[in-house]
């Protein structure tokens, strides 16, 4: 192009490209000039210095912007739920100053209080603060989609490709999974069971679950933990200095909570009359997402009850997939996409082709995240009242201690009993644990090393 041609070129045509670049690479924004709004030709304003933490652009944040930001986070957020929450704070509180620290702390506190994947719920809450209910959905889609797609494809490969030659690789992934869960258990025990009463509660919960590994026992352990917290832990409830922001529509919140509880009752009833077994699958994943306190690794016992106990997924495939989940960014709950893709014929919907596996992966993914979304929408307007009730917060401390016991039980059976067969396996797990404890390599790298190590050991 000639100099005259460059002079006549309409650079406003590059505005969409510059906008995408700005939201995918925010640190490079000044290198390409001001970002032009996709709605108007005016420059999108930066956060206001007069109101730090509340500098949302004057024309609002578009759904496209929300999606692109969370898509980048979904592609790069390794390290589990705690790391995800740190990434969110860096992005929305420090870098963009769209939320204040106090408001963000309120949102994190809510998501720690309710069942479900805490980091995903924080992301939904941020999306809701920026774009309402639809913003929460867009945020969830961007953050969840990358890892869900990868794990669904992996699950379909496990089902539709002969992977007998990869038994040693799968063995390595299973052993890494043992180390990951053990490391998570130790970290959670230190944080959630810092005194004798909560330690005893966790040990008791683990014993109950090892002796009677049923869904009813899980209900009883969680409920018992809450009761113990009400009675014995009120004196150790930490102070809460933050104020909660203005609530959203109470009418919509009541509707969301009504749907949340209604589906817990409706899905099992429909499953009784569904010959395909699809609603039994939906019920299992919805119930897992609705009843898991602590998120992340704690969902393992619920998912194991939902898919391994009925024979839909064998223990080896379950553990191999969980090990692979550690190698991808984003929420651990995207493990549901993998499980949906590997469902066996016992569910009535598995092994019927690639498109059926794709469909069940989407269904299980939505089913496990749906209760988390309904709770965020339903509880945000009432959080100010709930969070300051000392008895409720004490009950949550008891529940958190109980879920440590749940995780300990699932670490023993089926994870340890299904993966450890000799001294070499024990050494492998000990090395994985040490690598995680001393942070020698990232988790995703450890998974790759574990898979390669399993393959090499198989050749010996």
XYZ file of C-alpha atoms in Angstrom, residues 8-458:
451
model
C -6.686 7.325 3.382
C -7.132 4.057 5.279
C -10.005 4.054 7.768
C -8.303 2.818 10.966
C -11.647 2.681 12.767
C -12.195 -0.601 10.928
C -9.567 -2.104 13.222
C -11.549 -1.218 16.339
C -12.938 -4.756 16.868
C -9.449 -6.259 16.538
C -8.024 -3.728 18.973
C -10.849 -4.394 21.428
C -10.239 -8.149 21.401
C -6.499 -7.608 21.796
C -7.051 -5.267 24.740
C -9.148 -7.795 26.647
C -6.959 -10.777 25.866
C -3.689 -8.932 26.534
C -4.523 -6.126 28.978
C -0.896 -5.407 29.802
C -0.282 -4.446 26.173
C -3.208 -2.065 25.868
C -1.120 1.085 25.662
C 1.015 -0.367 22.898
C -1.857 -0.206 20.445
C -3.535 2.990 21.553
C -6.919 3.585 23.170
C -9.553 0.912 22.742
C -12.596 2.050 20.806
C -15.958 0.918 22.101
C -17.783 -1.536 19.862
C -20.954 0.498 20.461
C -19.687 4.006 19.731
C -16.601 5.703 18.355
C -15.674 7.198 21.725
C -12.778 5.989 23.809
C -13.800 3.613 26.563
C -13.090 5.395 29.853
C -10.733 3.961 32.421
C -11.596 3.381 36.044
C -12.397 6.571 37.878
C -9.748 7.813 40.287
C -12.467 9.346 42.422
C -14.112 6.009 43.078
C -11.470 3.273 43.066
C -12.862 -0.184 42.673
C -16.085 1.051 41.044
C -14.715 2.276 37.717
C -16.946 0.302 35.358
C -16.973 2.075 31.966
C -19.752 4.649 31.668
C -21.394 2.762 28.798
C -21.262 -0.488 30.760
C -19.405 -3.711 30.072
C -20.605 -5.681 27.061
C -21.232 -9.408 27.158
C -18.457 -9.799 24.593
C -15.975 -8.113 26.911
C -17.055 -10.260 29.850
C -16.720 -13.392 27.729
C -13.252 -12.519 26.405
C -11.874 -11.693 29.838
C -13.150 -14.929 31.357
C -12.053 -16.912 28.300
C -8.485 -15.720 28.859
C -8.764 -16.637 32.552
C -10.155 -20.041 31.603
C -7.157 -20.637 29.340
C -4.516 -19.563 31.846
C -5.852 -20.150 35.383
C -3.932 -23.158 36.657
C -3.613 -24.008 40.338
C -7.094 -24.809 41.630
C -9.866 -22.789 43.279
C -7.696 -20.686 45.598
C -5.480 -19.650 42.692
C -8.536 -18.862 40.563
C -9.875 -16.490 43.212
C -6.499 -14.744 43.260
C -6.525 -14.410 39.478
C -10.014 -12.883 39.614
C -8.957 -10.328 42.206
C -5.908 -9.353 40.172
C -8.058 -8.901 37.053
C -11.154 -7.140 38.369
C -10.033 -5.429 41.577
C -6.428 -4.430 40.991
C -6.007 -4.182 37.216
C -9.385 -2.976 35.980
C -10.720 -1.627 39.295
C -14.261 -2.645 38.380
C -14.889 -4.039 41.885
C -13.746 -2.792 45.273
C -11.812 -5.068 47.609
C -14.702 -5.017 50.080
C -17.268 -6.023 47.490
C -15.030 -8.757 46.156
C -14.430 -10.077 49.683
C -18.199 -10.189 50.215
C -18.657 -12.220 47.059
C -15.889 -14.669 47.995
C -17.404 -15.063 51.467
C -20.800 -15.935 49.982
C -19.317 -18.532 47.647
C -17.396 -20.138 50.505
C -20.591 -20.326 52.541
C -22.795 -22.145 50.016
C -22.302 -25.551 48.372
C -20.779 -25.684 44.928
C -17.509 -24.836 43.111
C -16.386 -21.690 44.940
C -14.158 -20.200 42.242
C -16.738 -20.740 39.498
C -19.394 -19.155 41.697
C -17.140 -16.152 42.297
C -16.789 -15.834 38.517
C -20.553 -16.051 38.096
C -20.993 -13.393 40.771
C -18.550 -11.060 39.034
C -20.383 -11.593 35.754
C -23.662 -10.847 37.521
C -22.242 -7.645 39.002
C -21.096 -6.514 35.546
C -23.909 -7.773 33.318
C -26.773 -9.139 35.407
C -28.014 -12.698 35.123
C -26.934 -13.004 31.495
C -23.509 -11.679 32.448
C -23.157 -14.498 34.971
C -23.877 -17.061 32.258
C -21.418 -15.470 29.840
C -18.712 -15.410 32.530
C -19.312 -19.081 33.344
C -19.170 -20.055 29.665
C -15.885 -18.268 29.048
C -14.179 -19.617 32.166
C -15.448 -23.188 31.827
C -15.369 -23.828 28.080
C -11.611 -24.394 27.474
C -11.042 -27.170 30.017
C -14.489 -28.687 29.403
C -13.779 -29.109 25.688
C -10.370 -30.690 26.311
C -11.700 -33.126 28.917
C -14.740 -34.075 26.831
C -12.481 -34.895 23.879
C -10.248 -36.942 26.167
C -13.277 -38.819 27.472
C -14.492 -39.574 23.951
C -11.037 -40.885 23.090
C -11.185 -43.209 26.099
C -14.516 -44.601 24.940
C -14.166 -44.767 21.182
C -10.453 -45.471 20.700
C -8.622 -48.629 21.714
C -6.315 -47.382 24.446
C -5.085 -50.763 25.655
C -1.558 -49.725 24.700
C -1.858 -46.734 27.062
C -2.502 -48.694 30.254
C 0.832 -47.595 31.690
C 0.098 -43.931 30.932
C -3.268 -44.258 32.657
C -1.543 -45.877 35.615
C 0.776 -42.867 35.887
C -2.194 -40.480 35.789
C -3.913 -42.441 38.556
C -0.853 -42.269 40.788
C -0.542 -38.540 40.227
C -4.207 -38.226 41.188
C -3.438 -39.945 44.503
C -0.670 -37.441 45.213
C -2.856 -34.481 44.231
C -5.735 -35.541 46.474
C -3.388 -36.294 49.377
C -1.775 -32.877 49.037
C -5.180 -31.187 48.873
C -6.309 -33.106 51.961
C -3.283 -32.010 53.995
C -3.736 -28.383 52.958
C -7.453 -28.409 53.742
C -6.895 -30.113 57.093
C -4.418 -27.443 58.146
C -6.834 -24.658 57.201
C -10.207 -26.136 58.126
C -9.256 -28.271 61.140
C -6.894 -26.050 63.152
C -8.132 -27.174 66.581
C -8.887 -30.434 68.372
C -12.681 -30.222 68.052
C -12.640 -29.829 64.287
C -9.920 -32.451 63.889
C -12.010 -34.969 65.855
C -15.047 -34.043 63.746
C -13.106 -34.690 60.539
C -11.781 -38.044 61.795
C -15.270 -39.107 62.853
C -16.681 -38.148 59.444
C -13.957 -40.159 57.697
C -14.652 -43.251 59.818
C -18.395 -43.037 59.138
C -17.834 -42.750 55.385
C -15.348 -45.619 55.268
C -17.740 -47.885 57.188
C -20.890 -46.786 55.338
C -20.121 -45.209 51.978
C -23.666 -44.250 50.978
C -25.422 -41.080 49.903
C -27.421 -41.147 53.140
C -24.188 -41.281 55.133
C -22.883 -38.258 53.218
C -26.061 -36.343 54.076
C -25.685 -37.342 57.700
C -22.024 -36.309 57.873
C -22.695 -32.871 56.394
C -25.754 -32.287 58.578
C -23.934 -33.575 61.648
C -21.020 -31.246 60.933
C -23.369 -28.280 60.788
C -25.046 -29.240 64.084
C -21.681 -29.681 65.799
C -20.634 -26.284 64.473
C -23.812 -24.663 65.816
C -23.179 -26.108 69.266
C -19.399 -26.114 69.710
C -17.775 -23.661 67.297
C -19.486 -20.329 67.887
C -16.540 -19.129 69.924
C -14.075 -19.534 67.040
C -16.045 -17.768 64.294
C -13.751 -15.106 62.742
C -14.804 -11.480 62.597
C -16.277 -10.099 59.370
C -15.470 -6.417 58.798
C -16.916 -5.973 55.329
C -20.241 -4.495 54.324
C -22.299 -6.126 51.586
C -23.263 -4.121 48.484
C -26.808 -3.443 47.412
C -28.774 -6.565 46.587
C -30.298 -7.636 43.280
C -33.958 -8.447 42.709
C -35.387 -10.382 45.642
C -38.200 -11.732 43.456
C -35.776 -13.308 41.002
C -33.734 -14.624 43.922
C -36.718 -16.383 45.451
C -37.524 -17.934 42.072
C -33.947 -19.209 41.662
C -33.949 -20.767 45.133
C -37.317 -22.361 44.438
C -36.002 -23.912 41.228
C -32.853 -25.112 43.046
C -34.839 -27.077 45.637
C -37.539 -28.168 43.209
C -35.026 -29.818 40.879
C -33.580 -31.795 43.789
C -37.004 -33.404 44.128
C -38.130 -33.461 40.489
C -35.105 -35.081 38.829
C -35.241 -38.294 40.943
C -38.965 -38.661 40.257
C -38.529 -38.243 36.502
C -35.609 -40.683 36.576
C -37.943 -43.392 37.915
C -39.991 -43.247 34.697
C -37.196 -42.553 32.190
C -36.230 -45.771 30.362
C -33.151 -44.176 28.757
C -31.496 -43.432 32.086
C -30.678 -39.880 30.987
C -32.472 -38.260 33.932
C -30.743 -40.617 36.342
C -27.473 -39.211 35.015
C -28.735 -35.633 35.275
C -29.942 -36.251 38.820
C -26.591 -37.707 39.885
C -24.595 -34.750 38.599
C -27.084 -32.112 39.750
C -27.125 -33.615 43.228
C -23.312 -33.724 43.300
C -23.121 -30.032 42.434
C -25.867 -29.130 44.901
C -24.497 -30.950 47.938
C -20.732 -30.480 47.761
C -19.327 -28.135 50.400
C -15.779 -26.988 49.775
C -15.752 -27.448 46.005
C -12.774 -28.761 44.065
C -11.476 -32.104 45.267
C -14.367 -32.530 47.714
C -16.700 -33.340 44.816
C -14.870 -36.654 44.302
C -16.874 -38.754 46.792
C -20.164 -37.437 45.424
C -19.194 -38.075 41.803
C -17.822 -41.489 42.713
C -21.188 -42.345 44.273
C -23.010 -40.917 41.252
C -21.150 -42.695 38.437
C -18.865 -45.448 39.774
C -21.232 -47.077 42.264
C -23.989 -47.665 39.614
C -21.401 -49.097 37.209
C -21.625 -46.307 34.658
C -17.879 -45.587 34.844
C -15.239 -48.043 36.061
C -12.857 -46.908 38.847
C -9.768 -46.979 36.613
C -11.302 -44.667 34.006
C -12.631 -42.410 36.780
C -9.216 -41.978 38.395
C -7.372 -41.581 35.089
C -9.722 -38.790 34.086
C -9.351 -37.085 37.436
C -5.594 -37.188 37.034
C -5.885 -35.639 33.573
C -8.136 -32.921 35.018
C -5.162 -31.623 37.010
C -3.328 -30.812 33.774
C -5.887 -28.352 32.428
C -6.722 -24.839 33.625
C -10.100 -23.738 34.891
C -12.496 -25.325 37.392
C -12.080 -28.911 38.585
C -15.832 -29.419 38.124
C -15.227 -29.646 34.354
C -14.293 -33.224 35.241
C -18.042 -33.710 34.703
C -17.565 -33.213 30.948
C -15.058 -36.068 30.903
C -17.384 -38.327 32.903
C -20.295 -37.495 30.619
C -18.256 -38.561 27.618
C -17.183 -41.904 29.138
C -20.543 -43.037 30.554
C -21.026 -46.758 30.071
C -24.074 -48.512 28.730
C -25.359 -48.906 32.288
C -26.749 -45.382 31.987
C -28.582 -46.193 28.796
C -26.965 -43.315 26.938
C -23.301 -44.214 26.590
C -21.292 -45.925 23.837
C -23.763 -44.887 21.118
C -21.456 -42.771 19.009
C -19.393 -39.633 19.182
C -22.386 -37.332 19.032
C -24.055 -39.056 21.981
C -20.839 -38.723 23.986
C -20.713 -35.032 23.085
C -24.324 -34.601 24.153
C -23.893 -36.359 27.489
C -20.725 -34.339 28.166
C -22.717 -31.124 27.690
C -25.601 -32.431 29.799
C -23.435 -33.509 32.734
C -21.447 -30.268 32.600
C -24.583 -28.128 32.764
C -26.156 -30.379 35.403
C -23.243 -30.089 37.839
C -22.902 -26.305 37.455
C -26.625 -25.458 37.400
C -27.146 -25.599 41.187
C -24.122 -23.334 41.739
C -25.581 -20.738 39.365
C -29.032 -20.905 40.950
C -27.521 -20.438 44.420
C -25.481 -17.401 43.367
C -28.554 -15.742 41.886
C -30.743 -16.804 44.777
C -28.527 -15.883 47.707
C -26.767 -12.673 46.661
C -29.770 -10.498 47.645
C -29.983 -12.107 51.099
C -26.295 -12.521 51.856
C -26.078 -9.481 54.139
C -28.596 -11.051 56.502
C -27.130 -14.553 56.420
C -23.438 -13.768 56.738
C -23.768 -11.824 59.985
C -25.665 -14.612 61.799
C -23.006 -16.073 64.085
C -24.716 -19.460 64.414
C -24.855 -19.939 60.645
C -21.187 -19.145 60.221
C -20.316 -21.497 63.080
C -22.323 -24.213 61.349
C -20.299 -23.660 58.207
C -17.074 -24.222 60.161
C -18.450 -27.604 61.206
C -19.444 -28.463 57.641
C -15.970 -27.558 56.374
C -14.368 -29.866 58.944
C -16.744 -32.662 57.955
C -15.862 -32.369 54.274
C -12.199 -32.865 55.197
C -13.302 -36.231 56.573
C -15.232 -36.948 53.365
C -12.135 -36.282 51.300
C -10.021 -38.472 53.593
C -12.466 -41.347 53.134
C -12.450 -41.085 49.343
C -8.639 -40.839 49.373
C -8.571 -44.222 51.091
C -11.306 -45.845 48.997
C -11.475 -45.879 46.000
C -8.417 -43.732 45.217
C -5.700 -45.420 47.317
C -7.120 -48.933 47.141
C -7.671 -48.632 43.385
C -4.275 -47.199 42.446
C -1.681 -48.504 44.936
C -0.568 -52.093 44.346
C 3.127 -52.246 45.274
C 6.040 -50.363 46.811
C 6.885 -48.657 43.506
C 3.427 -47.099 43.460
C 3.884 -45.806 47.003
C 7.225 -44.220 46.074
C 5.675 -42.681 42.953
C 2.893 -41.083 45.035
C 5.353 -39.887 47.693
C 7.446 -38.143 45.042
C 4.343 -36.520 43.536
C 3.285 -35.321 46.977
C 6.744 -33.885 47.679
C 6.807 -32.093 44.326
C 3.466 -30.476 45.107
C 4.398 -29.672 48.697
C 7.626 -27.920 47.704
C 6.137 -26.447 44.504
C 8.957 -27.770 42.371
C 6.856 -27.798 39.181
C 3.293 -26.707 38.317
C 0.511 -29.257 38.675
C -0.041 -29.502 34.932
C 3.652 -30.288 34.428
C 3.522 -32.930 37.162
C 0.638 -34.624 35.356
C 2.668 -34.763 32.157
C 5.663 -36.145 34.051
C 3.413 -38.748 35.710
C 1.996 -39.918 32.385
C 5.503 -40.151 30.878
C 6.818 -41.881 33.991
C 4.061 -44.486 33.859
C 4.893 -45.177 30.212
C 8.614 -45.541 30.923
C 8.028 -47.847 33.906
C 5.803 -49.985 31.697
